[in-house]
PDB file of C-alpha atoms in Angstrom:
ATOM      1  CA  MET A   1      97.828  -5.679   7.815  1.00 52.00           C
ATOM      2  CA  THR A   2      94.254  -5.803   7.426  1.00 57.00           C
ATOM      3  CA  GLU A   3      92.272  -2.841   6.564  1.00 57.00           C
ATOM      4  CA  PRO A   4      89.774  -1.676   9.063  1.00 57.00           C
ATOM      5  CA  LYS A   5      86.240  -2.382   8.026  1.00 57.00           C
ATOM      6  CA  GLN A   6      84.476   0.617   6.769  1.00 58.00           C
ATOM      7  CA  LYS A   7      81.089   1.137   8.123  1.00 61.00           C
ATOM      8  CA  ARG A   8      78.542   1.147   5.537  1.00 65.00           C
ATOM      9  CA  LEU A   9      76.315   4.216   5.669  1.00 62.00           C
ATOM     10  CA  TRP A  10      73.706   3.224   3.146  1.00 62.00           C
ATOM     11  CA  PRO A  11      71.473   1.334   5.631  1.00 66.00           C
ATOM     12  CA  VAL A  12      71.382   4.373   7.896  1.00 64.00           C
ATOM     13  CA  ALA A  13      70.705   6.724   4.992  1.00 66.00           C
ATOM     14  CA  ALA A  14      67.953   4.457   3.672  1.00 69.00           C
ATOM     15  CA  GLY A  15      66.340   4.351   7.119  1.00 73.00           C
ATOM     16  CA  ALA A  16      66.457   8.159   7.381  1.00 71.00           C
ATOM     17  CA  VAL A  17      64.901   8.582   3.918  1.00 72.00           C
ATOM     18  CA  ALA A  18      62.172   6.061   4.792  1.00 74.00           C
ATOM     19  CA  ALA A  19      61.427   7.944   8.017  1.00 75.00           C
ATOM     20  CA  LEU A  20      61.171  11.266   6.123  1.00 75.00           C
ATOM     21  CA  VAL A  21      58.845   9.728   3.517  1.00 77.00           C
ATOM     22  CA  LEU A  22      56.660   8.283   6.284  1.00 76.00           C
ATOM     23  CA  ILE A  23      56.479  11.643   8.079  1.00 83.00           C
ATOM     24  CA  ALA A  24      55.647  13.500   4.829  1.00 76.00           C
ATOM     25  CA  ALA A  25      52.935  10.953   3.947  1.00 75.00           C
ATOM     26  CA  THR A  26      51.401  11.293   7.425  1.00 78.00           C
ATOM     27  CA  ILE A  27      51.325  15.098   7.166  1.00 80.00           C
ATOM     28  CA  LEU A  28      49.761  15.024   3.686  1.00 75.00           C
ATOM     29  CA  ALA A  29      47.142  12.475   4.750  1.00 72.00           C
ATOM     30  CA  THR A  30      46.230  14.574   7.788  1.00 73.00           C
ATOM     31  CA  LEU A  31      45.891  17.710   5.670  1.00 71.00           C
ATOM     32  CA  ALA A  32      43.737  15.877   3.101  1.00 68.00           C
ATOM     33  CA  VAL A  33      41.324  14.668   5.790  1.00 66.00           C
ATOM     34  CA  THR A  34      41.044  17.964   7.676  1.00 65.00           C
ATOM     35  CA  ALA A  35      41.190  20.430   4.752  1.00 57.00           C
ATOM     36  CA  PRO A  36      37.801  21.834   3.644  1.00 60.00           C
ATOM     37  CA  ASP A  37      36.554  20.940   0.143  1.00 60.00           C
ATOM     38  CA  GLU A  38      35.967  24.567  -0.787  1.00 58.00           C
ATOM     39  CA  PRO A  39      38.570  27.250  -0.623  1.00 58.00           C
ATOM     40  CA  GLN A  40      38.116  29.525   2.333  1.00 60.00           C
ATOM     41  CA  GLN A  41      37.016  33.076   1.693  1.00 61.00           C
ATOM     42  CA  PRO A  42      39.039  35.829   3.241  1.00 60.00           C
ATOM     43  CA  ALA A  43      37.575  37.054   6.500  1.00 61.00           C
ATOM     44  CA  ALA A  44      35.113  39.890   6.026  1.00 64.00           C
ATOM     45  CA  GLN A  45      36.208  43.196   7.364  1.00 71.00           C
ATOM     46  CA  ALA A  46      34.102  44.628  10.148  1.00 74.00           C
ATOM     47  CA  LEU A  47      31.941  47.556   9.069  1.00 73.00           C
ATOM     48  CA  SER A  48      32.394  50.908  10.698  1.00 75.00           C
ATOM     49  CA  ALA A  49      29.463  52.466  12.577  1.00 73.00           C
ATOM     50  CA  TRP A  50      28.915  54.868   9.665  1.00 70.00           C
ATOM     51  CA  GLN A  51      28.835  51.983   7.143  1.00 72.00           C
ATOM     52  CA  GLN A  52      26.348  50.104   9.302  1.00 71.00           C
ATOM     53  CA  GLU A  53      24.050  53.152   9.414  1.00 70.00           C
ATOM     54  CA  GLN A  54      24.249  53.509   5.628  1.00 70.00           C
ATOM     55  CA  GLU A  55      23.173  49.939   4.969  1.00 73.00           C
ATOM     56  CA  VAL A  56      19.454  49.871   4.316  1.00 65.00           C
ATOM     57  CA  PRO A  57      17.899  46.459   4.699  1.00 66.00           C
ATOM     58  CA  THR A  58      16.008  45.356   1.634  1.00 63.00           C
ATOM     59  CA  PRO A  59      12.407  44.743   2.648  1.00 63.00           C
ATOM     60  CA  THR A  60      11.055  41.302   1.874  1.00 65.00           C
ATOM     61  CA  VAL A  61       7.957  41.614  -0.255  1.00 63.00           C
ATOM     62  CA  GLU A  62       5.582  38.687  -0.129  1.00 59.00           C
ATOM     63  CA  PRO A  63       3.755  38.132  -3.412  1.00 53.00           C
ATOM     64  CA  THR A  64       0.085  38.886  -3.120  1.00 48.00           C
ATOM     65  CA  PRO A  65      -2.032  35.972  -4.237  1.00 49.00           C
ATOM     66  CA  THR A  66      -4.131  37.076  -7.147  1.00 56.00           C
ATOM     67  CA  ALA A  67      -7.495  35.779  -8.128  1.00 61.00           C
ATOM     68  CA  GLY A  68      -7.990  34.310 -11.548  1.00 69.00           C
ATOM     69  CA  PRO A  69      -9.226  36.399 -14.462  1.00 80.00           C
ATOM     70  CA  THR A  70     -12.469  38.273 -14.047  1.00 85.00           C
ATOM     71  CA  LEU A  71     -15.406  37.065 -16.098  1.00 88.00           C
ATOM     72  CA  SER A  72     -17.186  39.814 -17.987  1.00 89.00           C
ATOM     73  CA  ALA A  73     -20.254  39.955 -20.206  1.00 91.00           C
ATOM     74  CA  ALA A  74     -18.018  41.051 -23.092  1.00 92.00           C
ATOM     75  CA  ASN A  75     -16.327  37.615 -23.019  1.00 91.00           C
ATOM     76  CA  LEU A  76     -19.571  35.623 -22.968  1.00 93.00           C
ATOM     77  CA  THR A  77     -21.820  34.771 -25.887  1.00 94.00           C
ATOM     78  CA  LEU A  78     -25.198  33.313 -24.968  1.00 94.00           C
ATOM     79  CA  THR A  79     -27.111  31.637 -27.784  1.00 95.00           C
ATOM     80  CA  PRO A  80     -30.616  30.196 -27.443  1.00 95.00           C
ATOM     81  CA  LYS A  81     -30.827  26.665 -28.824  1.00 95.00           C
ATOM     82  CA  VAL A  82     -34.346  25.453 -29.548  1.00 95.00           C
ATOM     83  CA  ILE A  83     -34.539  21.812 -28.501  1.00 96.00           C
ATOM     84  CA  LYS A  84     -38.309  21.345 -28.726  1.00 96.00           C
ATOM     85  CA  LYS A  85     -41.013  23.388 -30.434  1.00 95.00           C
ATOM     86  CA  GLN A  86     -44.747  22.804 -30.779  1.00 95.00           C
ATOM     87  CA  CYS A  87     -46.878  25.384 -32.600  1.00 94.00           C
ATOM     88  CA  PHE A  88     -50.677  25.765 -32.374  1.00 91.00           C
ATOM     89  CA  GLY A  89     -51.593  27.698 -35.511  1.00 85.00           C
ATOM     90  CA  SER A  90     -52.509  31.273 -34.697  1.00 84.00           C
ATOM     91  CA  ALA A  91     -52.208  30.589 -30.940  1.00 87.00           C
ATOM     92  CA  GLY A  92     -48.405  30.666 -31.038  1.00 92.00           C
ATOM     93  CA  CYS A  93     -45.825  28.077 -30.006  1.00 95.00           C
ATOM     94  CA  SER A  94     -44.541  26.313 -26.925  1.00 96.00           C
ATOM     95  CA  VAL A  95     -40.746  26.280 -27.164  1.00 96.00           C
ATOM     96  CA  GLU A  96     -38.106  24.557 -25.034  1.00 96.00           C
ATOM     97  CA  VAL A  97     -34.819  26.470 -25.134  1.00 96.00           C
ATOM     98  CA  LYS A  98     -31.391  25.634 -23.788  1.00 94.00           C
ATOM     99  CA  VAL A  99     -28.827  28.443 -23.553  1.00 93.00           C
ATOM    100  CA  GLU A 100     -25.445  27.608 -25.102  1.00 93.00           C
ATOM    101  CA  VAL A 101     -22.499  29.482 -23.630  1.00 93.00           C
ATOM    102  CA  GLY A 102     -19.490  30.643 -25.620  1.00 92.00           C
ATOM    103  CA  TYR A 103     -16.461  32.156 -23.909  1.00 91.00           C
ATOM    104  CA  ASP A 104     -13.689  34.170 -25.533  1.00 91.00           C
ATOM    105  CA  GLY A 105     -11.260  35.329 -22.864  1.00 88.00           C
ATOM    106  CA  PRO A 106      -8.385  34.269 -20.609  1.00 89.00           C
ATOM    107  CA  THR A 107      -8.575  30.793 -19.086  1.00 88.00           C
ATOM    108  CA  LEU A 108     -10.763  30.876 -16.013  1.00 88.00           C
ATOM    109  CA  SER A 109      -9.579  29.295 -12.784  1.00 88.00           C
ATOM    110  CA  PRO A 110     -11.279  26.023 -11.880  1.00 89.00           C
ATOM    111  CA  ASP A 111     -11.345  27.379  -8.300  1.00 90.00           C
ATOM    112  CA  ASP A 112     -13.628  30.319  -9.209  1.00 90.00           C
ATOM    113  CA  THR A 113     -17.380  29.939  -9.582  1.00 92.00           C
ATOM    114  CA  TRP A 114     -19.431  32.628 -11.308  1.00 93.00           C
ATOM    115  CA  GLU A 115     -23.176  33.143 -11.283  1.00 94.00           C
ATOM    116  CA  VAL A 116     -24.334  34.435 -14.660  1.00 94.00           C
ATOM    117  CA  ILE A 117     -27.777  36.023 -14.683  1.00 95.00           C
ATOM    118  CA  TYR A 118     -29.382  36.430 -18.088  1.00 96.00           C
ATOM    119  CA  GLU A 119     -32.586  37.552 -19.738  1.00 96.00           C
ATOM    120  CA  VAL A 120     -34.525  35.622 -22.379  1.00 96.00           C
ATOM    121  CA  LYS A 121     -36.710  37.717 -24.693  1.00 96.00           C
ATOM    122  CA  GLY A 122     -39.452  36.376 -26.967  1.00 95.00           C
ATOM    123  CA  ASP A 123     -41.946  35.025 -24.437  1.00 95.00           C
ATOM    124  CA  GLU A 124     -45.444  36.422 -24.980  1.00 94.00           C
ATOM    125  CA  ASP A 125     -45.676  37.366 -21.288  1.00 94.00           C
ATOM    126  CA  GLY A 126     -42.414  39.310 -21.259  1.00 95.00           C
ATOM    127  CA  PRO A 127     -38.745  38.635 -20.519  1.00 96.00           C
ATOM    128  CA  ILE A 128     -37.693  35.602 -18.488  1.00 95.00           C
ATOM    129  CA  ILE A 129     -34.816  36.021 -16.022  1.00 95.00           C
ATOM    130  CA  ASP A 130     -32.720  32.928 -15.195  1.00 94.00           C
ATOM    131  CA  SER A 131     -29.157  32.060 -14.181  1.00 94.00           C
ATOM    132  CA  PHE A 132     -26.451  29.406 -14.336  1.00 93.00           C
ATOM    133  CA  GLU A 133     -23.144  28.797 -12.586  1.00 93.00           C
ATOM    134  CA  LEU A 134     -19.858  28.706 -14.476  1.00 91.00           C
ATOM    135  CA  THR A 135     -16.770  27.077 -12.896  1.00 90.00           C
ATOM    136  CA  GLY A 136     -13.578  26.969 -14.964  1.00 86.00           C
ATOM    137  CA  ASP A 137     -14.841  25.771 -18.348  1.00 85.00           C
ATOM    138  CA  ARG A 138     -17.921  23.936 -17.023  1.00 90.00           C
ATOM    139  CA  TYR A 139     -21.498  25.046 -16.619  1.00 89.00           C
ATOM    140  CA  ASP A 140     -24.872  23.415 -16.141  1.00 84.00           C
ATOM    141  CA  GLN A 141     -27.892  24.835 -17.860  1.00 82.00           C
ATOM    142  CA  ASP A 142     -31.539  23.899 -17.398  1.00 84.00           C
ATOM    143  CA  GLU A 143     -34.107  24.134 -20.167  1.00 92.00           C
ATOM    144  CA  ILE A 144     -36.385  27.160 -20.320  1.00 94.00           C
ATOM    145  CA  SER A 145     -39.993  27.028 -21.486  1.00 95.00           C
ATOM    146  CA  VAL A 146     -41.049  29.947 -23.675  1.00 96.00           C
ATOM    147  CA  SER A 147     -44.499  30.640 -25.123  1.00 95.00           C
ATOM    148  CA  THR A 148     -44.344  32.719 -28.295  1.00 95.00           C
ATOM    149  CA  LYS A 149     -47.158  34.652 -30.012  1.00 93.00           C
ATOM    150  CA  THR A 150     -46.249  33.276 -33.439  1.00 91.00           C
ATOM    151  CA  SER A 151     -43.979  30.696 -35.009  1.00 90.00           C
ATOM    152  CA  LYS A 152     -41.804  33.518 -36.376  1.00 91.00           C
ATOM    153  CA  THR A 153     -41.026  35.076 -32.976  1.00 93.00           C
ATOM    154  CA  LYS A 154     -37.258  35.436 -32.416  1.00 95.00           C
ATOM    155  CA  ILE A 155     -35.881  34.305 -29.082  1.00 96.00           C
ATOM    156  CA  SER A 156     -32.814  36.139 -27.799  1.00 96.00           C
ATOM    157  CA  VAL A 157     -30.630  35.889 -24.705  1.00 96.00           C
ATOM    158  CA  LYS A 158     -28.348  38.464 -23.080  1.00 95.00           C
ATOM    159  CA  VAL A 159     -26.254  38.619 -19.919  1.00 95.00           C
ATOM    160  CA  THR A 160     -27.620  41.006 -17.298  1.00 95.00           C
ATOM    161  CA  SER A 161     -25.062  40.480 -14.524  1.00 95.00           C
ATOM    162  CA  ILE A 162     -22.151  38.313 -13.383  1.00 94.00           C
ATOM    163  CA  GLU A 163     -21.072  37.721  -9.786  1.00 93.00           C
ATOM    164  CA  ARG A 164     -18.165  35.741  -8.371  1.00 92.00           C
ATOM    165  CA  GLN A 165     -19.491  33.088  -5.987  1.00 88.00           C
ATOM    166  CA  GLY A 166     -16.296  31.557  -4.705  1.00 67.00           C
TER     167      GLY A 166
END
């Protein structure tokens, strides 16, 4: 007698395992594509009417643009520099003076222009009033002609006023 052939189950089992692996891989791939990169935060709870009334919105404060530092006479040093001098004995001297400006204060904005008005003393006819403009760390100064009574006359310069021009 011949033995009946046993059916082999391993090809069926292998096919079932392959199908399960394929299904699992498909599910994992789908989750990887559709899942967000960041973990989701739990949903916020709705506030009660009382909680909503208690919340005070924080006002948004816009910073106020501030102008640069203010120029003051205390920060300026004006020094007369004699660039030309011709004396005529007892008749006095004709002197060409240029005013040198020294500044000791906070850095001035290059966007601000200041008009500095000053007084020159030493001229035989009395004080001379003149001005120059200062922008940032730059200024232009013209020469001033002074006639002195003697060759020993001291020439001095002082700031009388400062105004912001722009």
